[in-house]
Coordinates of C-alpha atoms in Angstrom, one line a residue:
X144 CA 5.5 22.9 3.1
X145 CA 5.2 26.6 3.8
X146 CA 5.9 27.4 7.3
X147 CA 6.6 24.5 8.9
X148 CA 7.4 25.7 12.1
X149 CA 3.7 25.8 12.6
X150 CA 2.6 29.3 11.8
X151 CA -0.8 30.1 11.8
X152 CA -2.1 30.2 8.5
X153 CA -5.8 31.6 7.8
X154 CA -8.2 29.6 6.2
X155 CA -11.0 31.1 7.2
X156 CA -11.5 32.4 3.4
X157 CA -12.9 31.1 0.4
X158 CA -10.5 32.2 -2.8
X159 CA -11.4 31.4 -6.5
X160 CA -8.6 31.4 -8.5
X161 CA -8.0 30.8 -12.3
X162 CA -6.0 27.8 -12.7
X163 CA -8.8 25.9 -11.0
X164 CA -9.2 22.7 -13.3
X165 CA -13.1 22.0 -14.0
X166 CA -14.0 18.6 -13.4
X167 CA -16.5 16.9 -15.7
X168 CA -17.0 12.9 -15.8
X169 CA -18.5 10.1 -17.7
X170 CA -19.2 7.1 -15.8
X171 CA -20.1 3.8 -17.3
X172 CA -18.8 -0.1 -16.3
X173 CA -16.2 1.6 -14.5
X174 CA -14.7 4.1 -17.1
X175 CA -14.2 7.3 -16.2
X176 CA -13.2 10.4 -18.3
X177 CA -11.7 13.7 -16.9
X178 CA -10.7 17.1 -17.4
X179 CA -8.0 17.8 -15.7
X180 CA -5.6 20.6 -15.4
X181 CA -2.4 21.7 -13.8
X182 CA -0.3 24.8 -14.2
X183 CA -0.4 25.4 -18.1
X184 CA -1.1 21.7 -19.1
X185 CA -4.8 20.6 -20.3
X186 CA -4.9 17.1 -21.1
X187 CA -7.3 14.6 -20.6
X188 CA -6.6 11.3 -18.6
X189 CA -8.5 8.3 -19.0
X190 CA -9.2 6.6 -15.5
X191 CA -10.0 3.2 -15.9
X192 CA -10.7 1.7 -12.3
X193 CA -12.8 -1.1 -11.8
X194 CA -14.7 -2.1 -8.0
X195 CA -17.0 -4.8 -9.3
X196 CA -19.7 -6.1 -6.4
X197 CA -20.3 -9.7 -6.2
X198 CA -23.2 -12.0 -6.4
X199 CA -25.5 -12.0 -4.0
X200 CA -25.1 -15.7 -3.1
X201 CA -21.4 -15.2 -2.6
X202 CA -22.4 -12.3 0.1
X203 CA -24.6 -14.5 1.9
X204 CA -22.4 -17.8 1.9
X205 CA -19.3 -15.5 2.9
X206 CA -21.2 -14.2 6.0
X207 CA -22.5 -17.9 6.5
X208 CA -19.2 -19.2 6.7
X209 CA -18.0 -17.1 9.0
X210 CA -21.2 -17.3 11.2
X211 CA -20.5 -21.1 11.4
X212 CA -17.0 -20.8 12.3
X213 CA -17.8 -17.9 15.1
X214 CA -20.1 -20.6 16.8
X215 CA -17.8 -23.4 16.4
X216 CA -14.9 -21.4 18.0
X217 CA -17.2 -20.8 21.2
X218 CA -17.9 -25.1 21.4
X219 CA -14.1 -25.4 21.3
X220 CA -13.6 -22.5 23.4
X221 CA -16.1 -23.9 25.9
X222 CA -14.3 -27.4 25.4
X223 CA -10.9 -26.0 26.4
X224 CA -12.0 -24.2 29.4
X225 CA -13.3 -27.3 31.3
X226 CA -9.9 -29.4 29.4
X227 CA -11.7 -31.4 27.1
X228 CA -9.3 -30.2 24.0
X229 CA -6.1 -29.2 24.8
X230 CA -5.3 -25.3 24.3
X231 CA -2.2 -24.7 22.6
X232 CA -3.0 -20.6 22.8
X233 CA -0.7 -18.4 25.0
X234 CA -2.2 -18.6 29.0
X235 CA -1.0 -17.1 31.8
X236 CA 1.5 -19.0 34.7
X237 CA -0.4 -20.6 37.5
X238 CA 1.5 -18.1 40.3
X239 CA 0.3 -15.0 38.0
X240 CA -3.4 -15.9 38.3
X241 CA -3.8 -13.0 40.6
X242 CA -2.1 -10.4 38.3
X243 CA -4.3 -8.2 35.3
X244 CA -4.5 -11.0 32.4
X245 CA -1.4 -9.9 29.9
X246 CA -3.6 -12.1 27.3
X247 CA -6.9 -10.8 26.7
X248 CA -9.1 -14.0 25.6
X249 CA -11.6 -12.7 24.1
X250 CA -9.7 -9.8 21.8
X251 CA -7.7 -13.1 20.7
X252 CA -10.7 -15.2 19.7
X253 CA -10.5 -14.7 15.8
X254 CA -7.2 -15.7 15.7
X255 CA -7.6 -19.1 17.7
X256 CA -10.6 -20.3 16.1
X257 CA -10.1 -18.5 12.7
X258 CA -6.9 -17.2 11.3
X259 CA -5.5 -20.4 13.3
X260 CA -6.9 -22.7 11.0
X261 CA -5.6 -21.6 7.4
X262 CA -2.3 -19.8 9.1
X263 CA -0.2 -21.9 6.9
X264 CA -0.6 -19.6 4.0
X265 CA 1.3 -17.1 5.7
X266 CA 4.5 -16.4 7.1
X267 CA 6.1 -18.8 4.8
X268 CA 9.7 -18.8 4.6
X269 CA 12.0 -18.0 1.9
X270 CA 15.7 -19.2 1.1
X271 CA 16.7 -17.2 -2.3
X272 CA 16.4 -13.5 -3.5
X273 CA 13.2 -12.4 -4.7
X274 CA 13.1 -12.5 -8.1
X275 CA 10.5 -13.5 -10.5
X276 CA 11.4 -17.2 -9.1
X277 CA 12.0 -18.2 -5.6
X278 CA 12.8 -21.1 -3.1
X279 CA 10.0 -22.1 -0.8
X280 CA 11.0 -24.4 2.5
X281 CA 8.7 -26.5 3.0
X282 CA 7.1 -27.0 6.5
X283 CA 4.1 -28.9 7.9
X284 CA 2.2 -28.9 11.1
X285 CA 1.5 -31.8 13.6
X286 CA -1.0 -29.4 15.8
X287 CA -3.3 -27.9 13.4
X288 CA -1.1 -25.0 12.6
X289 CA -0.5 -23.9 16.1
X290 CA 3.3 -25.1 15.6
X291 CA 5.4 -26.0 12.0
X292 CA 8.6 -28.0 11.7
X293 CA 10.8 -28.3 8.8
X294 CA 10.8 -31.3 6.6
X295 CA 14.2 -30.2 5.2
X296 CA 13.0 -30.4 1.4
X297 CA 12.7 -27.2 -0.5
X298 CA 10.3 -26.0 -3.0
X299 CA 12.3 -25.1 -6.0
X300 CA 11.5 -22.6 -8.7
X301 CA 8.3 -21.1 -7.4
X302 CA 7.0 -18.7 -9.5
X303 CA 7.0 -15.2 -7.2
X304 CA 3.6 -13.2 -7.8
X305 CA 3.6 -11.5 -4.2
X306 CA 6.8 -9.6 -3.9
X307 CA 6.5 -6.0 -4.5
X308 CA 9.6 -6.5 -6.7
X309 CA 8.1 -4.5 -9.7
X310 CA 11.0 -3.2 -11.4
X311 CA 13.1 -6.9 -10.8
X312 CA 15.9 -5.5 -8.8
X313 CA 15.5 -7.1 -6.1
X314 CA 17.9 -10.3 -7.7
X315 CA 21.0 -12.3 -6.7
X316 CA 24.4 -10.6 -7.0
X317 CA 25.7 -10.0 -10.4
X318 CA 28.5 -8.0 -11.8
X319 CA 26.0 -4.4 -11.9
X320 CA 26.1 -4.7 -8.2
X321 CA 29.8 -4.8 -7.8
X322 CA 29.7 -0.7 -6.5
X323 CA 27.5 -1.9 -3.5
X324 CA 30.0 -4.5 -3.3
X325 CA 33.0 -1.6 -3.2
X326 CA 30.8 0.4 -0.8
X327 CA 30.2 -2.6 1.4
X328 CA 34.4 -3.0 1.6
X329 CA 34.7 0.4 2.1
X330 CA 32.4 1.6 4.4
X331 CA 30.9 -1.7 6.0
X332 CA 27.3 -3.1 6.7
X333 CA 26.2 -0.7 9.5
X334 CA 26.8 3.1 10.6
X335 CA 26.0 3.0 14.5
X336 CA 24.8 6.1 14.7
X337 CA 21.8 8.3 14.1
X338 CA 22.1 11.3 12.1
X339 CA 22.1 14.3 14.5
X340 CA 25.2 12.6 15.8
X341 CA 28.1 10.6 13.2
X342 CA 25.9 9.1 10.9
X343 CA 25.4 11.2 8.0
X344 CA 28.2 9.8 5.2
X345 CA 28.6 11.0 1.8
X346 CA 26.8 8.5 0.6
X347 CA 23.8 10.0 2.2
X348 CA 24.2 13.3 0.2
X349 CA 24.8 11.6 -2.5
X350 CA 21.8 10.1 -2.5
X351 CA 19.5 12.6 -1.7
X352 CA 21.1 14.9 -4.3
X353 CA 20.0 12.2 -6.8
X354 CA 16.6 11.5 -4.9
X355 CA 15.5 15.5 -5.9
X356 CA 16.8 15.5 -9.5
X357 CA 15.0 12.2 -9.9
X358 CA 11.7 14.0 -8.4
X359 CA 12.6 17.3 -9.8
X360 CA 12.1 18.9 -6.7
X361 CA 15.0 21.1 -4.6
X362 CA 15.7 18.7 -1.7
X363 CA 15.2 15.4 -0.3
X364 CA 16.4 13.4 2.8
X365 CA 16.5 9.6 3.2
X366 CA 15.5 7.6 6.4
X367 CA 16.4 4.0 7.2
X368 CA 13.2 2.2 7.4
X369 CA 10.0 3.2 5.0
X370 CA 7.6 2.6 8.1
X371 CA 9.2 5.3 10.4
X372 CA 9.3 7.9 7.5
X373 CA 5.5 8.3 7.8
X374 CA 5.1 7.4 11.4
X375 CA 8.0 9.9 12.7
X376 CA 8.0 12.6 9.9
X377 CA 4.1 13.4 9.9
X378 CA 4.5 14.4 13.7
X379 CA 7.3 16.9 13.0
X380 CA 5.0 18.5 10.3
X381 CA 1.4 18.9 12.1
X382 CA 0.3 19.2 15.8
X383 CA -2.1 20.3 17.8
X384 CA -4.3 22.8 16.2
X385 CA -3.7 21.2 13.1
X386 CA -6.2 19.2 11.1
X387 CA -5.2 16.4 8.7
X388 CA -7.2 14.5 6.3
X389 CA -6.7 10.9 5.5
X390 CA -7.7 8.3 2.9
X391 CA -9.9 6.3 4.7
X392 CA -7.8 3.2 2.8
X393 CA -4.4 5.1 4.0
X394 CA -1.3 2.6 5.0
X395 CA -1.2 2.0 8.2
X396 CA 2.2 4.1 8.6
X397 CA 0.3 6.9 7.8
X398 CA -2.5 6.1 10.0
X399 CA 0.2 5.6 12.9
X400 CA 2.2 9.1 12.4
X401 CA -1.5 10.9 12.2
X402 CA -2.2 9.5 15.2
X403 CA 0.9 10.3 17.2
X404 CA 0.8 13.9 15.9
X405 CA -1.7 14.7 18.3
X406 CA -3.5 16.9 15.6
X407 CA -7.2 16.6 14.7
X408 CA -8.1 13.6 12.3
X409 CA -11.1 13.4 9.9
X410 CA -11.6 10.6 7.3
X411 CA -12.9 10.9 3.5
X412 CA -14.1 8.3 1.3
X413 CA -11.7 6.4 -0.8
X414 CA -10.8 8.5 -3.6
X415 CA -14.0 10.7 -3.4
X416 CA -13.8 14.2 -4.1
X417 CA -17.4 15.2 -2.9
X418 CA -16.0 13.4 0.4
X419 CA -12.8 15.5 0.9
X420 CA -13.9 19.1 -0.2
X421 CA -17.6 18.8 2.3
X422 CA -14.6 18.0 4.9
X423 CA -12.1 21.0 3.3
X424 CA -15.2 23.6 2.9
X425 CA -16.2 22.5 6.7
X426 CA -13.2 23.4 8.1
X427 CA -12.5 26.4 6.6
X428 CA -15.8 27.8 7.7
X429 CA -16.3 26.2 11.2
X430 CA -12.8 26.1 12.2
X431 CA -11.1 24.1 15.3
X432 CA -14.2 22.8 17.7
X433 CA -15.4 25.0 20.3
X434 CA -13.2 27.3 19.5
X435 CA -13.7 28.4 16.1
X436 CA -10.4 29.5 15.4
X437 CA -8.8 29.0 12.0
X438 CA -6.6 25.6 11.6
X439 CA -3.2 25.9 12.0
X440 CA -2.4 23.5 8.8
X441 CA -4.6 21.7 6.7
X442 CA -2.9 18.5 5.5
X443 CA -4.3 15.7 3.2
X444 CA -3.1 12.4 3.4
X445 CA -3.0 10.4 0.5
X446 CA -0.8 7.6 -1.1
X447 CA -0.5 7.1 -5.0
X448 CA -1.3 3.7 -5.5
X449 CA -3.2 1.9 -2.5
X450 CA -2.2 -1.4 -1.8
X451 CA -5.3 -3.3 -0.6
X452 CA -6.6 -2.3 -3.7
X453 CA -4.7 -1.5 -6.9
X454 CA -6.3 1.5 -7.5
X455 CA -4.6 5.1 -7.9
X456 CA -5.4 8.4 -6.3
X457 CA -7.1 11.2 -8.2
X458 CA -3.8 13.5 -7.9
X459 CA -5.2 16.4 -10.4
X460 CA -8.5 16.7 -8.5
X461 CA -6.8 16.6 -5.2
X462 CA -4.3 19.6 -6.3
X463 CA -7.2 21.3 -7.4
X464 CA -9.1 21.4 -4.3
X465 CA -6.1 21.9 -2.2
X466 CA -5.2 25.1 -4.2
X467 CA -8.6 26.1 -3.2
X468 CA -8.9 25.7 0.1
X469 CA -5.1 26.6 0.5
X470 CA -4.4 23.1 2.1
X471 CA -1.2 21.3 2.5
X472 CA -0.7 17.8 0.2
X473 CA 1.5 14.9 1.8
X474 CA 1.1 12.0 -1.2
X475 CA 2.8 8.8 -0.1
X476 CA 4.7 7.1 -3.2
X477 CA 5.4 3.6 -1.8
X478 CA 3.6 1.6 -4.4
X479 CA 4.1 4.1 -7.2
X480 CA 7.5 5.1 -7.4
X481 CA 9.4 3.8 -9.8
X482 CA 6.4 1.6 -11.1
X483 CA 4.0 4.4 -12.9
X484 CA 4.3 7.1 -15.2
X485 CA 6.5 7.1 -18.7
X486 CA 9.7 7.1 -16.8
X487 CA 8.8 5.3 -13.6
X488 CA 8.7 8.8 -11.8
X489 CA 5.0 7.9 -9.9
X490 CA 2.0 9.5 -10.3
X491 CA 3.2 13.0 -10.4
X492 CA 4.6 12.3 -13.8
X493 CA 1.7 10.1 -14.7
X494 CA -0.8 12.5 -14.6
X495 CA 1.4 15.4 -15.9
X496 CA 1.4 17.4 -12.4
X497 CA 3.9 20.4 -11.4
X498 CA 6.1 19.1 -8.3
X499 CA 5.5 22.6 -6.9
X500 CA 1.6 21.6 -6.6
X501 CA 2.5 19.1 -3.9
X502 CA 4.0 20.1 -0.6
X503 CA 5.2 16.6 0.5
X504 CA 6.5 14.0 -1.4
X505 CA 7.3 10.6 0.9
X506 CA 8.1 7.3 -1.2
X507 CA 9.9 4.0 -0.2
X508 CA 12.5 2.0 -1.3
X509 CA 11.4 -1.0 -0.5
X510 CA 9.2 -1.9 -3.5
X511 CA 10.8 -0.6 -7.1
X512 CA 14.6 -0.2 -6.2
X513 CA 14.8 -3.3 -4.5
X514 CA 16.2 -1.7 -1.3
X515 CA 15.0 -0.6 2.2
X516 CA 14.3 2.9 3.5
X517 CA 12.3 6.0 2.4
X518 CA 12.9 9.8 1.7
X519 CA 10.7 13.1 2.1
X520 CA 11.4 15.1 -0.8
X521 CA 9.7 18.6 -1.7
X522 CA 10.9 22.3 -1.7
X523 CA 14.7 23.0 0.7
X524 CA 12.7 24.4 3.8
X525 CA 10.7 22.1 4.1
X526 CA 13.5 19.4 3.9
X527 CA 15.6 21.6 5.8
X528 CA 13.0 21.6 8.9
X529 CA 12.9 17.9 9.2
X530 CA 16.9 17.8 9.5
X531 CA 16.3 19.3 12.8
X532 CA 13.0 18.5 14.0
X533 CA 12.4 14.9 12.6
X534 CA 12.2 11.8 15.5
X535 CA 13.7 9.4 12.6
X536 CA 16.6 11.8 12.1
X537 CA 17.5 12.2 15.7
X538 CA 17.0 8.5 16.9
X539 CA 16.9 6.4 14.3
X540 CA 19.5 4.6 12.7
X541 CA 21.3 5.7 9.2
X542 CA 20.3 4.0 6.4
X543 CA 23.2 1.1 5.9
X544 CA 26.1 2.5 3.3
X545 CA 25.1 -0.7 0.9
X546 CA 21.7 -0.1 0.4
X547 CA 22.0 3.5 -0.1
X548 CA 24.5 2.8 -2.9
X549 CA 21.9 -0.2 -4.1
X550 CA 19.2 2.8 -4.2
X551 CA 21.6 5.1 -6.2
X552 CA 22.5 2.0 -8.4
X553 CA 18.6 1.4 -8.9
X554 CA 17.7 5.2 -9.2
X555 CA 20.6 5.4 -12.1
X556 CA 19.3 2.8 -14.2
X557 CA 15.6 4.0 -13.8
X558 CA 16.8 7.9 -14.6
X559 CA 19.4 6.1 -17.9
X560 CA 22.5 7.9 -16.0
X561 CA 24.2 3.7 -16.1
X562 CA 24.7 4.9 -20.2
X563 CA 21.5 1.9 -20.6
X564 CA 18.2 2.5 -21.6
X565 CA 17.1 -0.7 -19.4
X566 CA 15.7 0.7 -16.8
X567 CA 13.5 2.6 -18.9
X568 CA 12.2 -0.8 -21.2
X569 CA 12.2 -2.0 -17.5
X570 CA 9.3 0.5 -16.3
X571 CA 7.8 0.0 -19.9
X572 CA 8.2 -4.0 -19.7
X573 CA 6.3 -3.4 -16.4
X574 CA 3.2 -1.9 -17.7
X575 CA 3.2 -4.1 -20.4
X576 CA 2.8 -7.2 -18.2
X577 CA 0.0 -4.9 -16.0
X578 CA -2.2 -4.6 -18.4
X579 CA -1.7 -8.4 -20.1
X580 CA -2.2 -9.8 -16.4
X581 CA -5.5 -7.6 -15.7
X582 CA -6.5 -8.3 -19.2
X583 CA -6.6 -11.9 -18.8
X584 CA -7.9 -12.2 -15.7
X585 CA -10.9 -9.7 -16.2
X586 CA -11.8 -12.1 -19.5
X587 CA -12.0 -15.2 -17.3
X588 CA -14.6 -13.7 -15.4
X589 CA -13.0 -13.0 -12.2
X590 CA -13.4 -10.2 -10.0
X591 CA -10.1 -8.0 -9.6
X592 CA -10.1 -4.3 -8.2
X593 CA -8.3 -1.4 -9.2
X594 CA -6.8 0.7 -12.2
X595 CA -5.6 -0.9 -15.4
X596 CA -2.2 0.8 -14.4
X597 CA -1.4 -0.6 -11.6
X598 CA 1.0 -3.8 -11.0
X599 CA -1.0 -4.5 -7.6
X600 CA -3.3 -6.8 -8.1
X601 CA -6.3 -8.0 -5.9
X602 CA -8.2 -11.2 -6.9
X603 CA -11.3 -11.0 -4.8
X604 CA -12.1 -14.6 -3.3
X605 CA -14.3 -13.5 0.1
X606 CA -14.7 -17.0 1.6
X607 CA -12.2 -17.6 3.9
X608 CA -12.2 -21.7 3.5
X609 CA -11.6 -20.8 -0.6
X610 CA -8.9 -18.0 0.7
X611 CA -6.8 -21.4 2.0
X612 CA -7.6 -23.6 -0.2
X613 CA -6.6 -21.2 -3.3
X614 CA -2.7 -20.6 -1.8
X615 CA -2.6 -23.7 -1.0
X616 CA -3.0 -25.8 -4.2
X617 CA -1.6 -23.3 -5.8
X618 CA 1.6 -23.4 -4.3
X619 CA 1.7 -27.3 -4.9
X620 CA 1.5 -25.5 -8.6
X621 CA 4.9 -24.0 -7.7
X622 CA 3.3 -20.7 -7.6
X623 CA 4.0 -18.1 -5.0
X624 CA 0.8 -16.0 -3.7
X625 CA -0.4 -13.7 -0.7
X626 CA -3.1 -14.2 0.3
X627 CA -5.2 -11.4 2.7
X628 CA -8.1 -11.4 4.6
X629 CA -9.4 -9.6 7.8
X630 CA -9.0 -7.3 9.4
X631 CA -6.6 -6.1 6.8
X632 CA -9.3 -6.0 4.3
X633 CA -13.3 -5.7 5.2
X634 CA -14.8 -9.0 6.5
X635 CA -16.5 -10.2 3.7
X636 CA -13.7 -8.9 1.4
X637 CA -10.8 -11.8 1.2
X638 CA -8.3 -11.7 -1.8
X639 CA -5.2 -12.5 -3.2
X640 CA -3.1 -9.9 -4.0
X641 CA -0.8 -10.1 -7.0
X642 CA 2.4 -7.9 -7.6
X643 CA 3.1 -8.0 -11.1
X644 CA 7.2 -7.7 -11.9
X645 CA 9.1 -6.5 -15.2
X646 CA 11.3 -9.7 -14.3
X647 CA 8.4 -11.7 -15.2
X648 CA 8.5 -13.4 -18.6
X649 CA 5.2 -14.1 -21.0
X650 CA 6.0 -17.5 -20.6
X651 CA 5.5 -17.4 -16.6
X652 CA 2.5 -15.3 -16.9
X653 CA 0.9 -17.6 -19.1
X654 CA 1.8 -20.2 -16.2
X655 CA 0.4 -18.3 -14.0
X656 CA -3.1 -17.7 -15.9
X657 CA -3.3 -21.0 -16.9
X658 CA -3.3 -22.5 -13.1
X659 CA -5.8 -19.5 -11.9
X660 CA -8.0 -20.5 -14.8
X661 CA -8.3 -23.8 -13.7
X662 CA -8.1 -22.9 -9.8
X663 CA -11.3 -20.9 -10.6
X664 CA -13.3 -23.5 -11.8
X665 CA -11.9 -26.0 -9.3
X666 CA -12.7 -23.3 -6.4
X667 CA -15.8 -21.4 -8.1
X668 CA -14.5 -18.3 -7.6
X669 CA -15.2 -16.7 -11.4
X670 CA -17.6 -14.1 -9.7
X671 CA -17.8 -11.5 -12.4
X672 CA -20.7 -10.1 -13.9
X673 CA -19.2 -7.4 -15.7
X674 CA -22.0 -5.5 -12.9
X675 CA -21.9 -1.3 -12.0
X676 CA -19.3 -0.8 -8.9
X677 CA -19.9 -2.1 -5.8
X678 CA -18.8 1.3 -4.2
X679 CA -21.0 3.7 -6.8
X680 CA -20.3 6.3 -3.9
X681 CA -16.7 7.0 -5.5
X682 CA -17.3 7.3 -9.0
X683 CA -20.8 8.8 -9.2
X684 CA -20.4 12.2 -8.6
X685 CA -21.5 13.5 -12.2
X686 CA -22.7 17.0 -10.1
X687 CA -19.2 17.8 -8.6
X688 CA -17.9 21.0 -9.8
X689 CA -14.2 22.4 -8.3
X690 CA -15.1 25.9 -9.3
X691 CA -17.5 27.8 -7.4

């Protein structure tokens, strides 16, 4: 990012310029062609992405369902106030009844009367690694989920389809990991120490160095948890006067680190370019409120590959307008490191894009190298401001001297530098189960969001009593699902969410398909219609044009 000190930078212009990429679609049942150029590449990029609406009767039953529960929460609400049921919720000491509630009631009614009743689908504890199989322990409840205990037994060999263990690295020790091993003898588990002060080891630079050749950008620096690299580095970058622009579908670190940077926040539509540039065009012409003066920064927020619902961001499109309206681009890689493009290097490689066209690259390595922590990675002055200015760097913890070297082990077999070419049959094994999974599941009629490309994959189910009962028979299947509802998806918008691994085998996909086939005749929940997008808004924009 140019300037990231916080200079004042005029956008109070609108520039053409040449290398503008001219934007020209074809939508039909969810298909949709673009023209897309960066720099001196012209190629065009299929974008498959489907956001298929359901039935009407499924709407209505959904709403119905939850209408019925809303009322019977109130009787049982109204039955534990005057101690006909017991309440088993969180209340406050009889010699704090004259202090400001802690507990708000109310705010807590949808998880008493709602989430309380199926919370057994989550939270569920595991004792192995998470592989492509896993061990469940088994635990039941004697007070309708408002307790468990442990029966002692454990589910063996449960087939994992909600880690985000894309690239299968997250695994059981084995003789590759014997340098993280060495590193663990050497240096030990934890560096005590944040680092502004004694933290920063070799292993730090080492990894960084190999984070920016990996990205092919000049610099990168690494941070200890993925959460805090969004929520502490975004401050350091934007501020008052400043005006970002988020995904309205954004992570909730990003949503966090917006927030706390005091600067001016406006939302766009999900992956809609009509959406962002009426936002861009408005602020370079109107300004900050009241004022009128030009923004400070324009920043976009953006992640590659959402993970509520599987689909991928329109990077070319986004560069282009950026260029345009000389706006900043901070693309969060969380998902999509490691797990798209030819050589696993995220959607700037899968959609051909210079690294100099984005200002910020953040990404995680939590997901593909089977690790913890995140970087920001993008040109040396940029990397070489958050050093000094970043709340992670001058707080936070290192990053432990194992995991780093597990990230460097990872990020060498990805890149080939391990003298193997598994790690790239890996990325390609990867897409290969994508697109069988989607496939498969699209032919037996159910409903599933996103791009063809991406290993996160929803299975819409919207009524909550089918969202239980789906996890639940089919982990007596012996397979291992997540299960998500509100409010981190929209009311009426429950799913499963799938994570699609190169570990996986044919054999365990078949499995899998086989007991969903079944559970959605059991359950009912073959929706599809093969019917136009629920959300037409994002894909119907046949009169957008970049150029002026």
């Amino acid at each position: 990012m140019v300037d990231p000190g916080g200079g004042a930078i005029c956008n109070g212009t609108l520039h053409n310029q040449s290398d503008h990429c001219h934007r020209k679609n074809c939508t039909r049942n969810g298909m949709v062609k673009e023209a897309q150029q960066n720099g001196n590449s012209n190629f065009y990029k299929p974008i498959v992405e489907s956001f298929e609406e359901a039935p009407l009767h499924v709407m209505v039953f959904t709403y119905l369902g939850y209408g019925i529960g809303t009322l019977f929460g109130y009787l049982r609400d109204f039955l534990r106030n005057w101690g006909i049921e017991k309440c088993n919720a969180a209340i406050e000491r009889e010699e704090q009844k004259d202090f400001v509630p802690l507990y708000q009631s109310f705010e807590n009614f949808y998880t008493r009367n709602l989430y309380m009743r199926i919370r057994d689908n989550w939270n569920r504890p595991i004792c192995s690694a998470p592989g492509p199989l896993f061990d469940v322990m088994e635990r039941v409840s004697d007070d309708y989920n408002w307790t468990f205990r442990f029966t002692g037994r454990i589910i063996k060999d449960v087939i994992n389809m909600g880690s985000y263990n894309f690239l299968g690295l997250a695994a059981k020790y084995d003789e590759s990991m014997k340098t993280v091993k060495d590193v663990l003898e050497t240096y030990g588990l934890g560096v005590g120490s944040t680092r502004h002060e004694m933290g920063t080891l070799d292993k730090h630079k080492e990894l960084e160095d190999l984070v920016a050749k990996f990205l092919k950008v000049e610099a990168a620096m690494v941070f200890g948890m993925g959460f805090a690299t969004n929520s502490m580095n975004i401050p350091a970058l934007v501020g008052k006067g400043c005006l970002i622009l988020s995904d309205e579908l954004n992570h909730a670190s990003l949503v966090l680190g917006a927030r706390l940077s005091g600067a001016t926040i406006r939302i766009f539509k999900h992956n809609n370019m009509q959406s962002l540039e009426k936002l861009l065009r408005d602020a370079v012409i109107y300004g900050q409120p009241r004022t009128r003066r030009a923004w400070k920064k324009i920043l976009i927020l953006v992640e590659g590959i959402y993970s509520m619902e599987g689909s991928i961001v329109r990077l070319s499109q986004i560069v282009a307008l950026k260029k345009k309206y000389k706006a900043y681009l901070y693309i969060d890689e969380a998902h999509s490191i490691g797990s798209v493009g030819p050589t696993g290097r995220g959607v700037m490689e899968y959609f051909a894009t210079d690294p100099r066209d984005i200002d910020v690259f953040m990404g995680t390595f939590t997901k593909s190298f089977g690790a913890s922590g995140g970087y920001i990675a993008g040109r040396k002055d940029l990397v070489d401001y958050l050093r000094a200015h970043s709340h992670s760097a001058a707080y936070a913890t290192s990053m432990s001297p194992p995991i780093a070297e597990q990230v460097i082990r990872a990020m060498k077999f990805i890149m080939g530098l391990d003298g193997t070419m598994q790690g790239l049959q890996r990325v390609q094994q990867l897409a290969e189960n994508t697109r069988y999974f989607r496939q498969r599941l699209s032919e037996m009629g159910f409903i599933i969001y996103g791009n063809e490309e991406s290993p996160v994959v929803p299975l819409l189910l919207y009524m909550p009593a089918k969202v239980a009962a789906f996890a639940r028979h089919l982990l007596k299947r012996k397979i291992g699902v997540v299960v998500v509802g509100f409010p981190a998806t929209p009311l009426a918008e429950a799913r499963a969410r799938f994570c699609v691994s190169a570990a996986h085998t044919r054999e365990m996909l078949d499995a899998v398909l086989e007991a969903l086939d079944e559970m959605g005749d059991l359950l009912h929940v073959k929706y599809s219609r093969n019917r136009k997008s629920a959300r037409p808004e994002l894909y119907d924009e046949t009169s957008f044009e970049l150029e002026d």
